Short mmCIF file of C-alpha atoms in Angstrom, two decimals:
data_model
loop_
_atom_site.label_atom_id
_atom_site.label_comp_id
_atom_site.label_asym_id
_atom_site.label_seq_id
_atom_site.Cartn_x
_atom_site.Cartn_y
_atom_site.Cartn_z
CA MET A 1 126.76 224.17 60.35
CA ARG A 2 128.30 225.67 57.09
CA LYS A 3 125.25 226.15 54.53
CA ARG A 4 125.57 225.11 51.17
CA SER A 5 124.30 226.04 48.06
CA ASN A 6 123.69 225.24 44.50
CA ILE A 7 122.33 221.60 45.23
CA PRO A 8 120.78 220.33 42.36
CA ILE A 9 116.92 219.62 43.04
CA HIS A 10 114.29 218.32 40.96
CA GLY A 11 110.92 216.91 40.87
CA PHE A 12 107.70 218.48 41.41
CA VAL A 13 104.92 219.32 44.58
CA ALA A 14 101.20 220.15 43.85
CA PRO A 15 99.74 223.44 44.24
CA GLY A 16 99.64 224.03 48.37
CA PHE A 17 102.64 221.60 48.93
CA GLU A 18 105.19 224.23 48.05
CA LEU A 19 106.75 224.28 52.08
CA VAL A 20 107.30 220.80 51.47
CA LYS A 21 109.81 221.10 48.61
CA GLU A 22 111.48 223.92 50.70
CA GLU A 23 111.42 222.10 53.79
CA PHE A 24 113.17 219.39 51.33
CA ILE A 25 116.07 221.70 50.32
CA LYS A 26 116.68 223.04 53.52
CA ASN A 27 118.06 219.04 54.21
CA PHE A 28 120.53 220.26 51.51
CA THR A 29 121.25 223.86 52.50
CA ASN A 30 121.03 223.76 56.21
CA ARG A 31 121.49 220.26 57.71
CA GLY A 32 124.08 219.01 55.53
CA GLU A 33 122.13 216.11 53.64
CA VAL A 34 124.14 214.64 50.69
CA GLY A 35 121.53 213.17 48.67
CA ALA A 36 117.89 212.29 48.97
CA ALA A 37 114.70 211.32 46.88
CA PHE A 38 110.66 211.69 48.72
CA ALA A 39 107.46 211.43 47.44
CA VAL A 40 103.74 211.37 48.86
CA TYR A 41 100.78 210.04 47.18
CA ILE A 42 97.27 210.57 48.00
CA ASN A 43 94.12 208.59 46.65
CA ASN A 44 97.20 206.87 44.72
CA GLU A 45 97.96 210.19 42.92
CA PRO A 46 101.44 211.79 43.49
CA ILE A 47 101.37 215.09 45.19
CA VAL A 48 105.15 215.23 45.83
CA ASP A 49 108.10 213.82 43.58
CA LEU A 50 111.27 215.34 44.65
CA TRP A 51 115.02 213.94 44.43
CA GLY A 52 118.01 216.19 44.66
CA GLY A 53 121.72 216.09 45.82
CA TYR A 54 124.72 213.44 44.78
CA ARG A 55 124.30 209.47 45.36
CA ASP A 56 128.31 210.05 46.08
CA ARG A 57 129.67 212.58 48.49
CA LYS A 58 133.35 212.05 47.25
CA THR A 59 132.50 212.25 43.10
CA CYS A 60 129.18 214.25 43.70
CA ALA A 61 127.46 211.87 41.02
CA ILE A 62 123.94 213.55 40.56
CA TRP A 63 121.19 211.59 42.32
CA GLU A 64 118.75 210.81 39.54
CA GLN A 65 115.40 209.94 39.23
CA ASN A 66 116.02 206.61 39.26
CA THR A 67 118.94 206.30 41.88
CA LEU A 68 118.95 203.06 43.81
CA VAL A 69 119.23 203.48 47.12
CA GLN A 70 120.03 200.57 50.20
CA VAL A 71 117.55 200.46 52.84
CA PHE A 72 118.78 198.71 56.42
CA SER A 73 116.61 197.54 58.80
CA ALA A 74 113.16 198.10 56.65
CA THR A 75 114.24 194.83 55.17
CA LYS A 76 113.21 193.01 58.07
CA GLY A 77 109.48 193.99 57.62
CA PHE A 78 109.41 193.02 53.67
CA ALA A 79 110.98 189.78 54.84
CA ALA A 80 108.38 189.19 57.57
CA LEU A 81 105.67 190.56 54.88
CA ALA A 82 106.81 187.14 52.80
CA LEU A 83 106.57 184.73 55.50
CA SER A 84 103.24 185.93 56.32
CA LEU A 85 102.39 185.59 52.76
CA ALA A 86 103.24 181.97 53.06
CA HIS A 87 101.15 181.60 56.09
CA SER A 88 98.24 183.03 54.61
CA ARG A 89 98.65 180.29 51.68
CA GLY A 90 99.00 177.58 54.71
CA TYR A 91 102.78 176.75 53.97
CA ILE A 92 103.68 177.80 57.30
CA ASN A 93 102.06 177.93 60.89
CA TYR A 94 103.03 180.31 63.50
CA GLU A 95 102.53 178.07 66.42
CA LYS A 96 104.39 174.88 64.95
CA THR A 97 108.24 174.87 66.18
CA VAL A 98 110.51 175.85 63.76
CA CYS A 99 111.93 172.49 63.32
CA THR A 100 108.79 171.05 61.95
CA TYR A 101 109.88 172.62 58.67
CA TRP A 102 113.59 172.59 59.24
CA PRO A 103 114.96 169.81 61.20
CA GLU A 104 118.39 171.01 61.57
CA PHE A 105 117.27 173.89 63.63
CA ALA A 106 116.47 171.49 66.97
CA GLN A 107 120.11 171.39 67.80
CA ASN A 108 121.59 172.66 71.35
CA GLY A 109 118.16 172.84 72.91
CA LYS A 110 116.03 174.82 70.39
CA GLU A 111 113.59 171.97 69.65
CA LYS A 112 110.60 174.19 71.22
CA ILE A 113 110.89 177.37 69.41
CA THR A 114 108.27 178.37 67.53
CA VAL A 115 107.69 180.19 64.53
CA ARG A 116 105.82 182.78 66.34
CA GLN A 117 108.87 183.13 69.23
CA LEU A 118 111.44 183.14 66.06
CA LEU A 119 109.52 186.09 64.54
CA ALA A 120 109.38 187.73 67.82
CA HIS A 121 113.04 187.92 68.29
CA GLN A 122 112.98 185.69 71.06
CA ALA A 123 115.08 182.59 69.46
CA GLY A 124 118.26 183.88 71.41
CA LEU A 125 120.18 183.91 67.70
CA SER A 126 121.22 187.59 67.47
CA ALA A 127 125.05 187.50 68.11
CA LEU A 128 127.02 187.40 65.42
CA ASP A 129 130.40 185.60 66.43
CA ARG A 130 128.61 182.56 65.90
CA LEU A 131 128.50 182.65 62.04
CA LYS A 132 132.28 182.57 61.02
CA ILE A 133 132.20 185.01 58.82
CA ASP A 134 135.86 185.18 57.21
CA ASN A 135 135.05 187.04 54.22
CA LEU A 136 132.09 189.14 52.25
CA GLU A 137 131.23 185.90 50.45
CA ASP A 138 130.23 184.22 53.74
CA LEU A 139 127.73 186.40 54.13
CA ASP A 140 125.54 184.41 51.56
CA THR A 141 122.60 183.41 53.62
CA SER A 142 122.59 179.94 52.85
CA ARG A 143 125.94 179.68 54.64
CA LEU A 144 124.73 181.40 58.09
CA SER A 145 121.38 179.56 57.89
CA GLN A 146 123.92 176.29 58.91
CA SER A 147 125.79 178.00 61.66
CA LEU A 148 122.33 179.44 63.17
CA ALA A 149 121.15 175.66 62.81
CA ALA A 150 123.72 174.67 65.46
CA SER A 151 123.68 177.19 67.62
CA LYS A 152 123.11 177.36 70.92
CA PRO A 153 120.46 180.06 71.97
CA ASP A 154 122.00 182.83 74.52
CA TRP A 155 119.04 183.45 76.81
CA GLU A 156 116.01 181.20 77.99
CA VAL A 157 113.84 181.20 74.73
CA GLY A 158 110.35 182.79 75.50
CA LYS A 159 111.20 184.76 78.55
CA PHE A 160 113.60 187.69 76.78
CA HIS A 161 113.50 189.33 73.94
CA GLY A 162 116.52 190.52 71.98
CA TYR A 163 117.25 192.43 68.50
CA HIS A 164 118.28 189.93 65.85
CA ALA A 165 119.35 192.46 64.05
CA TRP A 166 121.53 190.75 61.20
CA THR A 167 119.93 187.38 61.87
CA ILE A 168 116.20 187.49 61.61
CA GLY A 169 116.44 187.66 57.85
CA THR A 170 118.71 184.33 57.66
CA LEU A 171 116.13 182.88 59.84
CA ILE A 172 112.84 183.92 57.90
CA ALA A 173 114.89 183.13 54.52
CA GLU A 174 115.55 179.36 55.53
CA LEU A 175 111.52 179.18 56.53
CA ILE A 176 110.61 180.60 53.35
CA LYS A 177 112.76 178.10 51.38
CA ARG A 178 111.73 175.31 53.34
CA THR A 179 107.73 175.73 53.17
CA ASP A 180 107.34 177.09 49.83
CA PRO A 181 106.47 174.25 47.37
CA LYS A 182 108.60 175.93 44.72
CA HIS A 183 111.64 176.07 47.39
CA ARG A 184 112.62 179.30 46.60
CA THR A 185 114.72 181.44 48.07
CA LEU A 186 113.32 184.57 49.75
CA LYS A 187 114.93 186.68 47.64
CA ASP A 188 113.16 184.91 44.49
CA PHE A 189 109.79 184.60 46.71
CA PHE A 190 109.63 188.42 47.62
CA LYS A 191 110.23 189.47 43.84
CA GLU A 192 107.87 187.08 42.39
CA GLU A 193 104.99 187.36 45.00
CA ILE A 194 105.14 190.40 46.09
CA ALA A 195 107.27 193.42 44.05
CA GLU A 196 106.49 191.86 40.78
CA PRO A 197 102.80 192.02 41.29
CA LEU A 198 102.81 195.10 42.75
CA ASN A 199 105.44 196.70 39.56
CA ALA A 200 107.59 197.78 42.99
CA GLU A 201 111.60 197.69 42.32
CA PHE A 202 112.43 196.89 45.76
CA TYR A 203 114.99 194.33 45.97
CA ILE A 204 115.90 191.55 48.95
CA GLY A 205 119.95 190.82 47.10
CA LEU A 206 120.70 193.15 44.26
CA PRO A 207 120.31 192.07 41.22
CA ALA A 208 123.66 191.30 39.29
CA GLU A 209 122.32 193.47 35.98
CA ILE A 210 121.96 196.77 37.71
CA PRO A 211 125.08 198.89 36.98
CA GLU A 212 127.28 200.65 39.97
CA ASP A 213 126.25 204.18 38.57
CA SER A 214 122.79 203.19 39.38
CA ILE A 215 123.47 203.01 43.39
CA THR A 216 123.72 205.22 46.33
CA THR A 217 127.19 205.27 48.29
CA ILE A 218 126.60 204.71 51.50
CA GLU A 219 128.69 206.59 53.98
CA GLY A 220 129.19 203.60 57.33
CA ILE A 221 129.71 204.33 60.61
CA ASN A 222 133.65 204.64 60.15
CA HIS A 223 132.93 208.06 58.60
CA PRO A 224 133.73 210.41 61.67
CA ILE A 225 130.80 212.65 61.37
CA GLN A 226 128.07 209.81 61.43
CA LEU A 227 129.84 208.14 63.89
CA LEU A 228 130.40 211.28 66.27
CA LYS A 229 126.09 211.86 65.68
CA GLY A 230 125.30 208.34 66.13
CA MET A 231 126.79 207.92 69.20
CA THR A 232 124.71 210.88 70.91
CA LYS A 233 122.12 209.62 69.92
CA LEU A 234 122.44 205.95 71.63
CA PRO A 235 120.84 205.21 74.93
CA PRO A 236 123.53 205.51 77.73
CA LYS A 237 123.00 201.35 78.48
CA MET A 238 123.19 200.59 74.21
CA LEU A 239 126.77 203.05 73.99
CA LEU A 240 128.15 201.14 76.75
CA GLY A 241 127.09 197.73 75.65
CA PHE A 242 129.09 199.01 72.16
CA LEU A 243 132.29 199.48 74.15
CA ASN A 244 132.47 196.25 75.84
CA SER A 245 133.18 193.55 72.66
CA LYS A 246 132.13 190.57 74.97
CA SER A 247 128.49 192.27 75.57
CA LEU A 248 125.72 190.73 73.61
CA VAL A 249 124.80 193.99 72.34
CA ALA A 250 128.35 194.10 70.53
CA ARG A 251 128.22 190.64 69.61
CA SER A 252 124.84 191.15 67.98
CA LEU A 253 125.31 194.31 65.94
CA VAL A 254 129.06 194.14 64.95
CA ASP A 255 130.87 190.50 63.85
CA PRO A 256 134.45 189.91 65.07
CA LYS A 257 135.99 191.06 61.88
CA LYS A 258 134.16 194.17 60.95
CA PHE A 259 132.73 192.51 57.66
CA VAL A 260 129.08 193.43 58.73
CA ALA A 261 129.96 196.78 59.14
CA ASN A 262 131.25 200.36 57.53
CA ASP A 263 131.78 200.99 54.12
CA ASN A 264 131.21 197.25 53.11
CA PHE A 265 127.52 197.69 52.61
CA ASN A 266 128.57 199.14 49.08
CA HIS A 267 130.27 195.79 48.00
CA ARG A 268 128.56 193.72 45.89
CA PRO A 269 129.09 190.26 47.57
CA ILE A 270 126.80 191.78 50.57
CA LEU A 271 124.25 193.53 47.77
CA LEU A 272 124.14 190.13 46.20
CA ASN A 273 123.99 187.96 49.03
CA PHE A 274 123.37 189.27 52.34
CA LEU A 275 119.44 190.44 53.19
CA GLN A 276 120.04 193.94 52.16
CA VAL A 277 116.98 195.87 50.58
CA THR A 278 117.55 198.38 48.06
CA GLU A 279 114.96 200.23 46.78
CA LEU A 280 114.07 202.58 44.05
CA ASP A 281 112.82 205.87 45.37
CA LYS A 282 110.13 208.13 43.10
#
């Protein structure tokens, strides 16, 4: 791989952590990284705080200290954390059926699915082709929840597990809205109950007031280099599933019109409405 030079690197490392900075720089000079940030705290004290490179490969816009970056499946952990908080307050019981709180969910044989089974990705609702996504605005979770409530599971619930890559956030969001005494969205519940008390700039749904020049440009799987790298790392059975558009793997990870894919993750309708977390790296 061609080495790069003159990459802007900023921040600091505490004495004894100089090798961390050297390795961080190698991400750019040896490994083709575009932009990144990395921080380490020990006993609540910052030991490493580094950022460098570019937030956009094409424009070479510098990655600043306050640059925001999308994080993908990490959203699931924070959404589950929000539901766990609701559970701790007695708003919801994991052993109760989902339709106890969301009556419409009982359609098409889903009346016995418990909240615990749903959280464990056992509900059989991972496929995207059931969601009627015709434009980016249709990724609003309030619309997706109606389609999921009307859907029939793709497998016998409780016997199998299947990664709900794009649907678990909507399912959790609907349960939060239905059980929270204030009926807040997941976006607002997370913000007010978790992020703000911790003074954490971490969003589920990017606020409209955050400007474009504060956000990274994500390179989707349509980028040739990223596509090649990704394919070589997939397990063989998963790769075969991707190649068969009718397989559950393909149906669960890519929607028929390819809205939930590629460079669309840089567009405001997805960042605003879909469960795409944006985080401030410090």
